[in-house]
Amino acid sequence: MSGATRTSTPNRRVLVIGASRGLGEAIVETYVARGAQVVGTAQDDGPSPLHDFARRNGGAVEIEKIDITVRDQISALRERLDGRAFDLLFVVAGISLAAQDAVGADIDTGDFERMMDTNVLGVMRTVETLQDLVDASGTIAVMSSGQGSVSGNIDGGFEAYRATKSALNQMFRSYAARHAGEQRALLLMAPGWVKTGLGGPNAVLEISDSIPPLVDTIDAQHGAPGLQYLDRHGESVAW
Ligand SMILES: NC(=O)c1ccc[n+]([C@@H]2O[C@H](COP(=O)([O-])OP(=O)(O)OC[C@H]3O[C@@H](n4cnc5c(N)ncnc54)[C@H](OP(=O)(O)O)[C@@H]3O)[C@@H](O)[C@H]2O)c1
């Protein structure tokens, strides 16, 4: 990916969970271009765009392996990273399995459970387990979606996926409530509808339209305590 708009970042040490391809991989590339040291995760040993990028940018990127739906793998990653510190933890991993037009009772139970397990429980377990690696005044970001907005749901569609992102927002709010008064920035991010494996070919944005401004927004929130639900340009998204 190209199009990084700045050459430096307050987030010098970055941990991106779910970085093998798509938006997560582009976030890794953008932070490396801004001079950061980045750990990115994949579910397997590749090949993947992340593995290709790491090969070309040896010293700046480390790859760790994790499936966020497996508790022991999250704990094992925490142990492997013991003693490390990060300015930014960004949990990007997510899936969309159910057919776009599947509604209500037609949604496949297995698809629904797998999406909730990944997009909600897996993400929050990862945040809870890795949080203490983040500096006291650092940032914990989670990739939500504009589709997680309950009040913004005017047209329906993607009903199951939407529900997982709303549930993620709710659980991250609970996390923020438990950590009220702490210095960390807590960010739920909405990247826009982007052409990736998940976003599909009809999405309106290229990765290069979404990620550089999204990273600008995360960097701009560095040192700003508390919870925000933001789009890539830094505008608040209605809950
Ligand atoms: N694209 C969009 O339009 C859009 C819009 C709003 C929000 N989002 C959100 O942005 C995030 C990234 O999406 P994307 O568009 O980049 O999708 P993508 O290209 O399909 O990439 C998904 C990433 O998540 C990882 N992942 C999936 N399940 C995982 C698990 N159990 N454990 C660890 N990693 C896992 C994948 O790793 P593997 O390669 O190993 O499977 C991959 O790196 C998701 O949370 C998505 O909901 C995307």
Short mmCIF file of C-alpha atoms and ligand atoms in Angstrom, two decimals:
data_model
loop_
_atom_site.label_atom_id
_atom_site.label_comp_id
_atom_site.label_asym_id
_atom_site.label_seq_id
_atom_site.Cartn_x
_atom_site.Cartn_y
_atom_site.Cartn_z
CA MET A 1 0.00 0.00 0.00
CA SER A 2 1.21 3.53 -0.62
CA GLY A 3 -0.13 6.92 0.37
CA ALA A 4 1.18 7.40 3.91
CA THR A 5 0.76 11.11 4.44
CA ARG A 6 3.14 11.71 7.36
CA THR A 7 6.62 10.62 8.17
CA SER A 8 6.47 10.39 11.95
CA THR A 9 4.10 9.13 14.61
CA PRO A 10 3.72 9.40 18.39
CA ASN A 11 2.99 5.64 18.26
CA ARG A 12 6.55 4.37 17.97
CA ARG A 13 5.82 0.82 19.20
CA VAL A 14 2.71 -0.71 17.65
CA LEU A 15 1.00 -4.10 18.05
CA VAL A 16 -1.58 -4.94 15.37
CA ILE A 17 -3.72 -8.05 15.90
CA GLY A 18 -5.15 -9.37 12.61
CA ALA A 19 -2.57 -7.98 10.19
CA SER A 20 -2.04 -10.73 7.60
CA ARG A 21 -3.94 -8.87 4.85
CA GLY A 22 -6.52 -6.18 4.20
CA LEU A 23 -6.82 -3.22 6.55
CA GLY A 24 -4.58 -4.67 9.28
CA GLU A 25 -1.71 -5.24 6.87
CA ALA A 26 -2.10 -1.71 5.50
CA ILE A 27 -1.97 -0.35 9.06
CA VAL A 28 1.34 -2.18 9.58
CA GLU A 29 2.74 -0.70 6.34
CA THR A 30 1.58 2.79 7.27
CA TYR A 31 3.16 2.67 10.72
CA VAL A 32 6.42 1.30 9.36
CA ALA A 33 6.46 4.18 6.83
CA ARG A 34 6.09 6.54 9.80
CA GLY A 35 9.11 5.08 11.55
CA ALA A 36 7.39 2.77 14.02
CA GLN A 37 8.53 -0.64 15.21
CA VAL A 38 5.58 -2.96 14.55
CA VAL A 39 4.48 -6.40 15.67
CA GLY A 40 1.73 -7.76 13.42
CA THR A 41 -0.14 -11.04 13.80
CA ALA A 42 -1.32 -13.66 11.34
CA GLN A 43 -3.18 -16.90 11.97
CA ASP A 44 -0.62 -19.03 10.15
CA ASP A 45 2.89 -19.02 8.70
CA GLY A 46 1.87 -17.50 5.38
CA PRO A 47 2.35 -16.76 2.64
CA SER A 48 0.42 -13.52 3.15
CA PRO A 49 0.85 -9.84 2.30
CA LEU A 50 2.17 -9.33 5.85
CA HIS A 51 4.82 -12.03 5.41
CA ASP A 52 5.83 -10.50 2.05
CA PHE A 53 6.04 -7.00 3.57
CA ALA A 54 8.04 -8.23 6.57
CA ARG A 55 10.50 -9.96 4.27
CA ARG A 56 11.09 -6.67 2.44
CA ASN A 57 11.28 -4.61 5.67
CA GLY A 58 13.10 -7.02 7.95
CA GLY A 59 14.02 -4.99 11.02
CA ALA A 60 10.84 -2.95 11.30
CA VAL A 61 8.26 -5.75 11.44
CA GLU A 62 7.93 -8.83 13.60
CA ILE A 63 5.25 -11.43 12.95
CA GLU A 64 3.47 -13.31 15.72
CA LYS A 65 0.91 -16.06 15.24
CA ILE A 66 -2.51 -16.04 16.91
CA ASP A 67 -6.12 -17.11 16.41
CA ILE A 68 -8.07 -14.79 18.69
CA THR A 69 -10.85 -17.34 19.17
CA VAL A 70 -8.45 -19.66 21.02
CA ARG A 71 -7.93 -18.48 24.59
CA ASP A 72 -4.66 -20.35 25.08
CA GLN A 73 -3.20 -18.68 22.00
CA ILE A 74 -3.98 -15.23 23.41
CA SER A 75 -2.31 -16.16 26.73
CA ALA A 76 0.69 -17.64 24.90
CA LEU A 77 1.11 -14.43 22.88
CA ARG A 78 0.96 -12.41 26.12
CA GLU A 79 3.75 -14.59 27.54
CA ARG A 80 5.88 -14.26 24.41
CA LEU A 81 5.55 -10.47 24.58
CA ASP A 82 6.30 -10.29 28.30
CA GLY A 83 8.61 -7.37 29.07
CA ARG A 84 7.67 -5.50 25.90
CA ALA A 85 5.81 -2.17 25.88
CA PHE A 86 3.63 -0.63 23.18
CA ASP A 87 2.25 2.84 22.54
CA LEU A 88 -0.62 1.38 20.53
CA LEU A 89 -2.50 -1.92 20.61
CA PHE A 90 -4.87 -2.13 17.63
CA VAL A 91 -7.16 -5.18 17.41
CA VAL A 92 -8.26 -5.26 13.78
CA ALA A 93 -9.21 -8.94 13.29
CA GLY A 94 -12.78 -9.60 12.21
CA ILE A 95 -14.91 -11.74 9.92
CA SER A 96 -18.18 -11.51 7.99
CA LEU A 97 -19.69 -14.90 7.17
CA ALA A 98 -23.45 -14.61 6.83
CA ALA A 99 -24.89 -13.73 3.45
CA GLN A 100 -25.51 -10.00 3.12
CA ASP A 101 -29.22 -10.53 2.58
CA ALA A 102 -29.76 -13.17 5.29
CA VAL A 103 -32.27 -11.71 7.73
CA GLY A 104 -33.51 -12.55 11.20
CA ALA A 105 -34.43 -16.21 11.49
CA ASP A 106 -32.69 -17.10 8.18
CA ILE A 107 -29.23 -16.35 9.55
CA ASP A 108 -27.17 -19.53 9.87
CA THR A 109 -26.59 -20.31 13.55
CA GLY A 110 -23.03 -21.50 13.00
CA ASP A 111 -22.11 -18.38 11.02
CA PHE A 112 -23.65 -16.18 13.70
CA GLU A 113 -21.82 -17.94 16.52
CA ARG A 114 -18.47 -17.84 14.72
CA MET A 115 -18.87 -14.13 13.98
CA MET A 116 -19.78 -13.32 17.59
CA ASP A 117 -16.93 -15.49 18.85
CA THR A 118 -14.40 -13.69 16.63
CA ASN A 119 -15.69 -10.11 16.38
CA VAL A 120 -16.82 -9.73 19.98
CA LEU A 121 -15.43 -12.29 22.46
CA GLY A 122 -12.15 -12.86 20.65
CA VAL A 123 -11.49 -9.15 20.27
CA MET A 124 -12.37 -8.33 23.88
CA ARG A 125 -10.39 -11.26 25.32
CA THR A 126 -7.42 -10.03 23.31
CA VAL A 127 -7.83 -6.50 24.67
CA GLU A 128 -8.17 -7.75 28.26
CA THR A 129 -5.17 -10.09 28.01
CA LEU A 130 -2.77 -7.72 26.23
CA GLN A 131 -3.82 -4.39 27.79
CA ASP A 132 -1.03 -4.29 30.34
CA LEU A 133 1.56 -4.26 27.56
CA VAL A 134 0.25 -0.79 26.58
CA ASP A 135 1.83 2.29 28.17
CA ALA A 136 -0.33 3.97 30.81
CA SER A 137 -0.79 6.93 28.45
CA GLY A 138 -0.92 4.81 25.27
CA THR A 139 -3.84 3.86 23.03
CA ILE A 140 -6.02 0.78 22.76
CA ALA A 141 -7.95 0.77 19.47
CA VAL A 142 -10.44 -1.75 18.17
CA MET A 143 -11.74 -1.99 14.60
CA SER A 144 -15.48 -1.49 14.78
CA SER A 145 -17.54 -0.31 11.80
CA GLY A 146 -20.11 2.33 10.98
CA GLN A 147 -22.42 -0.68 10.85
CA GLY A 148 -22.01 -1.03 14.60
CA SER A 149 -24.04 2.15 15.07
CA VAL A 150 -27.55 1.29 16.32
CA SER A 151 -28.95 4.77 15.70
CA GLY A 152 -27.34 4.83 12.24
CA ASN A 153 -29.12 1.67 11.13
CA ILE A 154 -31.70 3.17 8.79
CA ASP A 155 -31.57 0.74 5.87
CA GLY A 156 -30.79 -2.62 7.49
CA GLY A 157 -28.69 -5.15 5.59
CA PHE A 158 -25.73 -7.18 6.85
CA GLU A 159 -27.90 -7.92 9.88
CA ALA A 160 -25.70 -10.48 11.61
CA TYR A 161 -22.41 -8.66 10.97
CA ARG A 162 -23.98 -5.39 12.16
CA ALA A 163 -25.09 -7.08 15.38
CA THR A 164 -21.56 -8.28 16.11
CA LYS A 165 -20.10 -4.78 15.73
CA SER A 166 -22.84 -3.26 17.94
CA ALA A 167 -22.09 -5.92 20.56
CA LEU A 168 -18.37 -5.13 20.27
CA ASN A 169 -19.12 -1.43 20.82
CA GLN A 170 -21.19 -2.31 23.89
CA MET A 171 -18.47 -4.50 25.40
CA PHE A 172 -15.75 -1.95 24.72
CA ARG A 173 -17.94 0.67 26.46
CA SER A 174 -18.12 -1.64 29.47
CA TYR A 175 -14.35 -1.99 29.35
CA ALA A 176 -14.02 1.81 29.23
CA ALA A 177 -16.40 2.18 32.19
CA ARG A 178 -14.26 -0.22 34.22
CA HIS A 179 -11.16 1.80 33.32
CA ALA A 180 -12.65 5.27 33.83
CA GLY A 181 -10.11 7.80 35.04
CA GLU A 182 -7.15 6.08 33.37
CA GLN A 183 -4.99 7.98 30.90
CA ARG A 184 -5.26 5.71 27.88
CA ALA A 185 -7.11 6.67 24.70
CA LEU A 186 -9.75 4.01 23.93
CA LEU A 187 -10.87 4.08 20.30
CA LEU A 188 -13.57 2.26 18.36
CA MET A 189 -12.73 2.92 14.71
CA ALA A 190 -14.97 2.96 11.62
CA PRO A 191 -12.82 2.74 8.47
CA GLY A 192 -15.56 3.20 5.85
CA TRP A 193 -16.59 0.55 3.32
CA VAL A 194 -13.29 -0.63 1.86
CA LYS A 195 -12.36 -3.07 -0.93
CA THR A 196 -10.80 -6.00 0.95
CA GLY A 197 -11.59 -9.70 1.27
CA LEU A 198 -14.26 -8.73 3.81
CA GLY A 199 -15.47 -5.50 2.19
CA GLY A 200 -15.78 -7.10 -1.26
CA PRO A 201 -15.29 -5.61 -4.73
CA ASN A 202 -18.32 -3.30 -4.58
CA ALA A 203 -16.97 -1.29 -1.66
CA VAL A 204 -16.62 2.42 -2.32
CA LEU A 205 -13.12 2.98 -0.90
CA GLU A 206 -9.66 1.70 -1.76
CA ILE A 207 -7.46 0.73 1.19
CA SER A 208 -5.33 3.77 0.36
CA ASP A 209 -8.41 6.02 0.86
CA SER A 210 -9.13 4.61 4.29
CA ILE A 211 -6.00 3.73 6.20
CA PRO A 212 -3.74 6.80 6.00
CA PRO A 213 -6.50 9.09 7.38
CA LEU A 214 -7.51 6.45 9.93
CA VAL A 215 -3.91 6.25 11.19
CA ASP A 216 -3.75 10.08 11.24
CA THR A 217 -6.86 10.02 13.45
CA ILE A 218 -5.40 7.45 15.83
CA ASP A 219 -2.16 9.41 16.07
CA ALA A 220 -4.11 12.63 16.74
CA GLN A 221 -5.81 10.96 19.73
CA HIS A 222 -2.48 10.03 21.32
CA GLY A 223 -2.56 11.19 24.94
CA ALA A 224 -6.31 12.00 24.90
CA PRO A 225 -7.84 9.83 27.64
CA GLY A 226 -11.18 8.06 27.42
CA LEU A 227 -13.49 6.37 24.95
CA GLN A 228 -14.40 7.60 21.46
CA TYR A 229 -16.18 6.02 18.47
CA LEU A 230 -14.64 7.69 15.43
CA ASP A 231 -14.65 7.46 11.66
CA ARG A 232 -11.41 7.55 9.70
CA HIS A 233 -11.49 11.37 9.55
CA GLY A 234 -11.86 11.72 13.31
CA GLU A 235 -15.58 12.56 13.28
CA SER A 236 -17.68 10.99 16.06
CA VAL A 237 -19.98 8.17 14.97
CA ALA A 238 -23.42 8.15 16.62
CA TRP A 239 -23.87 5.21 18.98
N1 LIG B 1 -13.46 -3.75 4.69
C1 LIG B 1 -14.44 -3.02 5.17
O1 LIG B 1 -15.24 -2.42 4.41
C2 LIG B 1 -14.64 -2.87 6.66
C3 LIG B 1 -15.54 -1.90 7.10
C4 LIG B 1 -15.73 -1.75 8.46
C5 LIG B 1 -15.01 -2.51 9.36
N2 LIG B 1 -14.14 -3.46 8.89
C6 LIG B 1 -13.43 -4.25 9.89
O2 LIG B 1 -12.04 -4.14 9.68
C7 LIG B 1 -11.38 -5.32 10.14
C8 LIG B 1 -10.46 -5.85 9.04
O3 LIG B 1 -11.26 -6.18 7.94
P1 LIG B 1 -10.69 -6.31 6.46
O4 LIG B 1 -11.64 -5.62 5.59
O5 LIG B 1 -9.26 -5.97 6.43
O6 LIG B 1 -10.92 -7.89 6.26
P2 LIG B 1 -9.99 -9.04 5.65
O7 LIG B 1 -9.21 -8.54 4.49
O8 LIG B 1 -10.92 -10.18 5.48
O9 LIG B 1 -8.95 -9.33 6.84
C9 LIG B 1 -9.39 -9.84 8.06
C10 LIG B 1 -8.20 -10.01 8.97
O10 LIG B 1 -8.66 -10.53 10.23
C11 LIG B 1 -7.88 -11.68 10.54
N3 LIG B 1 -8.65 -12.64 11.32
C12 LIG B 1 -9.87 -13.16 11.05
N4 LIG B 1 -10.23 -14.03 11.99
C13 LIG B 1 -9.21 -14.08 12.88
C14 LIG B 1 -8.97 -14.82 14.07
N5 LIG B 1 -9.85 -15.71 14.54
N6 LIG B 1 -7.81 -14.61 14.73
C15 LIG B 1 -6.91 -13.74 14.27
N7 LIG B 1 -7.06 -13.01 13.14
C16 LIG B 1 -8.20 -13.19 12.46
C17 LIG B 1 -7.51 -12.26 9.19
O11 LIG B 1 -6.43 -13.16 9.31
P3 LIG B 1 -6.27 -14.43 8.32
O12 LIG B 1 -5.70 -13.92 7.03
O13 LIG B 1 -5.34 -15.32 9.04
O14 LIG B 1 -7.64 -15.01 8.14
C18 LIG B 1 -7.17 -11.00 8.42
O15 LIG B 1 -5.88 -10.54 8.75
C19 LIG B 1 -12.49 -6.29 10.55
O16 LIG B 1 -12.70 -6.21 11.94
C20 LIG B 1 -13.70 -5.74 9.82
O17 LIG B 1 -14.91 -6.08 10.45
C21 LIG B 1 -13.93 -3.64 7.56
#
